[in-house]
Short mmCIF file of C-alpha atoms in Angstrom, two decimals:
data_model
loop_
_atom_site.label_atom_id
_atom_site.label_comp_id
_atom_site.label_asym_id
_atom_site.label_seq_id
_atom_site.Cartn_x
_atom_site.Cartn_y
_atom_site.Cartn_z
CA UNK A 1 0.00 0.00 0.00
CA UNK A 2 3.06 2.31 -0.30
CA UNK A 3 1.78 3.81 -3.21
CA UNK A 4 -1.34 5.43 -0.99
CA UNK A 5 1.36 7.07 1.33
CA UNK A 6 2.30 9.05 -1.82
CA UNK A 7 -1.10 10.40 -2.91
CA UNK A 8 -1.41 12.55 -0.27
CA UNK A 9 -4.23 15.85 0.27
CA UNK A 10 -6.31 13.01 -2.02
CA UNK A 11 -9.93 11.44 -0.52
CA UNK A 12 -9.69 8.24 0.69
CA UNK A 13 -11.90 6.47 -1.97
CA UNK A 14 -9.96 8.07 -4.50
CA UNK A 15 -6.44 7.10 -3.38
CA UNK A 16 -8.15 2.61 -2.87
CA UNK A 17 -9.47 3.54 -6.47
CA UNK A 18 -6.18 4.07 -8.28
CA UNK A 19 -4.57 1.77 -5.97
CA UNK A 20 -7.03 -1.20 -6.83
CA UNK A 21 -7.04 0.51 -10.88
CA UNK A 22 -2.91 0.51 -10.87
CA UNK A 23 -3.45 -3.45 -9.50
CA UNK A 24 -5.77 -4.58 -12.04
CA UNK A 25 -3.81 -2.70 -15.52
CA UNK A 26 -0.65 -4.36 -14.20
CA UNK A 27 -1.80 -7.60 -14.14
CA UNK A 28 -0.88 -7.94 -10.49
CA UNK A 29 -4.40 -8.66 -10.09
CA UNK A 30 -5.51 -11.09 -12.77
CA UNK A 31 -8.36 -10.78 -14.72
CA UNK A 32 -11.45 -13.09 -14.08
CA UNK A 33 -10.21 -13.61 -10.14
CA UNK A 34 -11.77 -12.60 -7.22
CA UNK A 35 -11.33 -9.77 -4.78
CA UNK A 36 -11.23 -10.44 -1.05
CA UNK A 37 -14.35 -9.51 0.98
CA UNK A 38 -15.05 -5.97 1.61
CA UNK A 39 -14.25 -6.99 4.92
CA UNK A 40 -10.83 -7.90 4.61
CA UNK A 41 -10.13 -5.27 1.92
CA UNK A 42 -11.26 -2.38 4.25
CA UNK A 43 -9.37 -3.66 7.15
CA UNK A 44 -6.24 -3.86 4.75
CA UNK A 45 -6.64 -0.51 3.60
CA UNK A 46 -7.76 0.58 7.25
CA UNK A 47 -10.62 2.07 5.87
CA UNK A 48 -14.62 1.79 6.67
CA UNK A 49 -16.33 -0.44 4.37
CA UNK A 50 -18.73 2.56 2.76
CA UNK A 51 -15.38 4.48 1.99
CA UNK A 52 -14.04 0.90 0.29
CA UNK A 53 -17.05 0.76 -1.02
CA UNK A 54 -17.00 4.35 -3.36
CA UNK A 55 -13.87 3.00 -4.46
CA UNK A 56 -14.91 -0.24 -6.18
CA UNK A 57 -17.78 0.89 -7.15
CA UNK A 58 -16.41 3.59 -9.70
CA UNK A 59 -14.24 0.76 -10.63
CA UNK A 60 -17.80 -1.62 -11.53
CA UNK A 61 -18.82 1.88 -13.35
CA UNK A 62 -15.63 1.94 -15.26
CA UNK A 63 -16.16 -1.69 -16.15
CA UNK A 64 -13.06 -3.01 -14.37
CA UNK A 65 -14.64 -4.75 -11.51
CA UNK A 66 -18.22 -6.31 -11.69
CA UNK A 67 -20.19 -8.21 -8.76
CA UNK A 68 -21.75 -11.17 -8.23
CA UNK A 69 -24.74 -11.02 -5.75
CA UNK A 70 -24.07 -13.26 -3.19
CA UNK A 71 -21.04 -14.45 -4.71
CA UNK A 72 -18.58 -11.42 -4.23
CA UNK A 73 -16.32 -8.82 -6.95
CA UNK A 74 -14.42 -9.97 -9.90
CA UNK A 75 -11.97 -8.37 -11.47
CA UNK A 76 -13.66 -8.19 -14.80
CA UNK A 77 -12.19 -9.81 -17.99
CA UNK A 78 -10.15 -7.79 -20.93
CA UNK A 79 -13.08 -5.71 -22.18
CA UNK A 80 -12.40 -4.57 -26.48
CA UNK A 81 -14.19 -1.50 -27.55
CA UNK A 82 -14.33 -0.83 -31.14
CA UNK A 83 -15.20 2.13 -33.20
CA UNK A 84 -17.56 1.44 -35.58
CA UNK A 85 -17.36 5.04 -37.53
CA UNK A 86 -15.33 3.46 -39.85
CA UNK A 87 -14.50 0.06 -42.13
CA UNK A 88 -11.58 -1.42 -40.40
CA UNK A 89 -9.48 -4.61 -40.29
CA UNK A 90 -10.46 -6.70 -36.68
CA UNK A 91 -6.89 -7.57 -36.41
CA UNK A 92 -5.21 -4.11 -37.30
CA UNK A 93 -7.16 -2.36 -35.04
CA UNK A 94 -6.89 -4.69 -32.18
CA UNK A 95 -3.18 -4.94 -32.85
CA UNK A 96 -3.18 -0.97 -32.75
CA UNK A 97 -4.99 -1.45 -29.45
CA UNK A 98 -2.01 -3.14 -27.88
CA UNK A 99 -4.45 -6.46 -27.78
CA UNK A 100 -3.52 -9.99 -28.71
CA UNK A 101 -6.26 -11.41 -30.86
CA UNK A 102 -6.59 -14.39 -32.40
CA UNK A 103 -9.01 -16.03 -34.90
CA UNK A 104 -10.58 -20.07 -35.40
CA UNK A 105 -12.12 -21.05 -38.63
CA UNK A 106 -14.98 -22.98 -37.63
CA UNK A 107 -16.54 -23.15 -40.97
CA UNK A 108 -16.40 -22.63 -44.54
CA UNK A 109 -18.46 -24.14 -46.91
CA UNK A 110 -19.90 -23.51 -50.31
CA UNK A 111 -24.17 -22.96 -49.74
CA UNK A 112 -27.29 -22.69 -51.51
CA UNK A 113 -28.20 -19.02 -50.61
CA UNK A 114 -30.87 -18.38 -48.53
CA UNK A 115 -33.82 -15.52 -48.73
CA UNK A 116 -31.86 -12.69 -46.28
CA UNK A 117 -28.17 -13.25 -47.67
CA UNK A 118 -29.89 -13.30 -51.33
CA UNK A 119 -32.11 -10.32 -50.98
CA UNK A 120 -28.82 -8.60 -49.16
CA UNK A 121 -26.32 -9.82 -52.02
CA UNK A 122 -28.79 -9.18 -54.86
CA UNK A 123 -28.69 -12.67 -55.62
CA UNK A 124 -31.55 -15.50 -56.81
CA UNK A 125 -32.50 -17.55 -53.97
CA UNK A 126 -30.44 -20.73 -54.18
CA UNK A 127 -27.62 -19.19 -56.11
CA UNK A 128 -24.18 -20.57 -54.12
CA UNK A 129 -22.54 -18.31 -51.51
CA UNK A 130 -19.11 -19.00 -50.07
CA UNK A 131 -19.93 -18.90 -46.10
CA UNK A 132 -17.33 -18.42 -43.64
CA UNK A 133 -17.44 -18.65 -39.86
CA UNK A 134 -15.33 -17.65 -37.64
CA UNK A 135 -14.48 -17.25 -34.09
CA UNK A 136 -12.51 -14.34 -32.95
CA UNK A 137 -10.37 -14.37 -29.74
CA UNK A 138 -9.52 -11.32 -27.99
CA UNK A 139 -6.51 -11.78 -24.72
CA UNK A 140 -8.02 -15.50 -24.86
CA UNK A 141 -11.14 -15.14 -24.47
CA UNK A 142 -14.30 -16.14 -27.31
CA UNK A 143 -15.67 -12.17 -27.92
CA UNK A 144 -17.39 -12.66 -31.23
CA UNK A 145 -19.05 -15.49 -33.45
CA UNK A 146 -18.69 -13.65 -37.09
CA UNK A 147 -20.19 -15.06 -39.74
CA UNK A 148 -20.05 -13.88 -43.45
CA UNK A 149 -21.43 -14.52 -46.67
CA UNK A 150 -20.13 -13.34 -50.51
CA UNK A 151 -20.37 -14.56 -54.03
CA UNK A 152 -19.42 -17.72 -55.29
CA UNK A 153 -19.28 -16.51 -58.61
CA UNK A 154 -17.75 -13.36 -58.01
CA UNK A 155 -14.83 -15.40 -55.40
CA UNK A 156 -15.18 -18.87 -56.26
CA UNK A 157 -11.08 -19.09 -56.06
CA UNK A 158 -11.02 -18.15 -52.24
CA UNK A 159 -11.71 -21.76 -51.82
CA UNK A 160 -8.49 -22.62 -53.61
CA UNK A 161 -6.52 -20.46 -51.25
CA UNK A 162 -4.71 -20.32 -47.61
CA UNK A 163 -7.97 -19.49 -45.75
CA UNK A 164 -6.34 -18.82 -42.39
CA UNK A 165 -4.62 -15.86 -43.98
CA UNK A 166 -7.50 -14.75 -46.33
CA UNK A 167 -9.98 -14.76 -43.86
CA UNK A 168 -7.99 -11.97 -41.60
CA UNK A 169 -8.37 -9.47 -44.20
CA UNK A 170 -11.41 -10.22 -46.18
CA UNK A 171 -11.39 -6.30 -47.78
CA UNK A 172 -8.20 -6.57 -48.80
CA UNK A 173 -9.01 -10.15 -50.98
CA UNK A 174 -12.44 -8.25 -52.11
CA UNK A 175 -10.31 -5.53 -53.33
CA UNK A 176 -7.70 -7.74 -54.99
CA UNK A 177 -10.34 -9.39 -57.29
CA UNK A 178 -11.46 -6.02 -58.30
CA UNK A 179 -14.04 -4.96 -55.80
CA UNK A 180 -12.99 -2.21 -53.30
CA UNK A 181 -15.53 -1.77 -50.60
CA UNK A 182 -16.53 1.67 -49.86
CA UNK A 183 -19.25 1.75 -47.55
CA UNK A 184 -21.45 -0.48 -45.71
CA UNK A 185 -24.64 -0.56 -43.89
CA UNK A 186 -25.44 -2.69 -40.53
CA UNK A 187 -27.47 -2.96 -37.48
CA UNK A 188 -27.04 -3.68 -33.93
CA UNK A 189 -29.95 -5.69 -31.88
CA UNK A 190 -29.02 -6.77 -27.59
CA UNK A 191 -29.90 -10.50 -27.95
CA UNK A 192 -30.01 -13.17 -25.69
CA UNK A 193 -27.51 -15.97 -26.13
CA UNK A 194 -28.75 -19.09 -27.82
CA UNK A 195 -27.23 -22.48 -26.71
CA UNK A 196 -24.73 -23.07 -29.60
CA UNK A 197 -23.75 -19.01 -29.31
CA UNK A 198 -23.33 -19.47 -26.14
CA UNK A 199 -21.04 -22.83 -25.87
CA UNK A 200 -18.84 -20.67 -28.41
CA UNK A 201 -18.59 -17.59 -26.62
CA UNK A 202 -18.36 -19.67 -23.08
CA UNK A 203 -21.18 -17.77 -21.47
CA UNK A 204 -24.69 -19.01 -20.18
CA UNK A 205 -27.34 -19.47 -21.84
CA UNK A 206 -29.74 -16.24 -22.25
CA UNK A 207 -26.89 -14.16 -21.63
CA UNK A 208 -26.41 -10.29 -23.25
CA UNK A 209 -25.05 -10.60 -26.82
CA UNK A 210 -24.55 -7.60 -29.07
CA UNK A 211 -25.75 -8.80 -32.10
CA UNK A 212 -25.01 -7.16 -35.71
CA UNK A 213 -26.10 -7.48 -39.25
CA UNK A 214 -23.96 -5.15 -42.07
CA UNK A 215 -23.90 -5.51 -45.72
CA UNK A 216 -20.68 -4.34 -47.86
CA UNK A 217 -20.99 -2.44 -50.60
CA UNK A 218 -18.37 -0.89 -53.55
CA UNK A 219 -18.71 2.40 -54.74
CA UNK A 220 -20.62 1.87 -57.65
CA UNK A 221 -23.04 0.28 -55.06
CA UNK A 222 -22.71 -3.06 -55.72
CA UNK A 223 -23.02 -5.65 -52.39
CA UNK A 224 -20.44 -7.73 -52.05
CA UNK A 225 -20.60 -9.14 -48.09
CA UNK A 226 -23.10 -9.42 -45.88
CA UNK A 227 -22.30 -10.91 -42.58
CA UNK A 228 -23.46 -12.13 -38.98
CA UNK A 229 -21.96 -11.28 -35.52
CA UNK A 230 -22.73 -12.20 -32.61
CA UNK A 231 -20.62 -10.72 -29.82
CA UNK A 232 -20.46 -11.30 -25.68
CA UNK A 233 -22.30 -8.19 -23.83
CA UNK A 234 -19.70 -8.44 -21.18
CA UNK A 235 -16.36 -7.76 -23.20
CA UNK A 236 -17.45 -5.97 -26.19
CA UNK A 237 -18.55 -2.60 -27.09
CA UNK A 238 -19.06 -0.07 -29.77
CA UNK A 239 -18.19 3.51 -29.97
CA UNK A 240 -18.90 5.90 -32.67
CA UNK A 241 -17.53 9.18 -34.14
CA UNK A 242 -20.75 11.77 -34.22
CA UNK A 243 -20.65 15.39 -35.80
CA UNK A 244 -22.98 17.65 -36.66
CA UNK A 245 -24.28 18.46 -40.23
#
């Protein structure tokens, strides 16, 4: 607690807070584990349990502790915000983030296409669609089940190719057969977790997923992806970049 004697002229609550926050962002204590009871925290900080109290529960506000009634407070896990103002590569941007990410193929499959990824990809009903599902890993842990759709005809030769690599930079292959995506549409719904969503993203069953739909488009307007993603409420989020007209 040496690092309290140094915060000095500071309230109480404040000085636990960025004691317990300085704790948690060094890894000292580990994500996922559990705090001792307010009781034994406040006596270790020789505080009252309503001052301990304030502290951690800025902390639950900032989203680095969460509690458990009856059970106790968790440090929470590695939580990935993402901006969604703009097309970017999953991997760049979580690599920019200072996060270690990491992606399973769990499918990919050549598919009669079905009424919404038709209708979305202009195509006939039936007409084959390369699908491709994926499960992204963010500091180890399952964040998002993501699940996309394109042409056959238009990429039948991704099939032929190193998938692993292809599949971490799905713009980039677009662009590279001739179809540079410029803009995109999508929509976010707060779901409940199904059963196979939720043995993927190891959560329970009926638990908060952020759920998202988004077609790609070229310039010219043509659709070239449309996708699924279903992402754990608990470590994933969404910001976006709003201006006035």
């Amino acid at each position: 607690m040496d690092s309290l004697n140094n915060l000095t002229g500071i309230p109480q609550y404040i000085r636990i807070r960025e004691e317990l926050r300085g704790r948690i962002l060094s890894g000292d204590l580990s994500r996922g584990s559990k705090l001792p009871s307010e009781e034994e925290l406040s006596t270790s900080y020789g505080v009252s349990r309503m001052t301990l109290r304030q502290s951690m529960s800025d902390l639950v506000d900032e989203g680095l502790l969460y509690r458990k009634h009856g059970v106790g407070t968790f440090v929470a896990l590695q939580h990935f915000a993402r901006d969604h103002s703009y097309l970017q590569n999953f991997f760049e941007n979580s690599r920019q983030s200072g996060l270690l990410v990491d992606e399973k193929i769990l499918e990919m499959s050549v598919v009669p296409a079905r009424f919404q990824v038709a209708k979305a990809l202009e195509l006939a009903e039936g007409d084959q669609v390369i699908r491709l599902k994926t499960l992204r890993i963010v500091e180890g842990n399952p964040v998002t089940i993501h699940e996309a759709f394109f042409s056959f005809e238009k990429f039948s030769d991704f099939v032929e190719n190193n998938i692993e690599t292809l599949s971490k930079d799905l713009l980039a292959f677009y662009e590279s057969k001739g179809f540079k995506v410029r803009r995109g549409i999508q929509r976010l719904d707060a779901r409940a977790a199904e059963p196979e969503v939720a043995v993927l993203l190891e959560m329970e069953i009926g638990a908060p997923v952020l759920y998202k739909e988004r077609t790609l488009y070229t310039e010219e307007g043509i659709p070239v992806e449309f996708l699924y993603c279903h992402n754990r409420g608990d470590l994933y989020s969404v910001t976006f970049n709003l201006s006035a007209e």
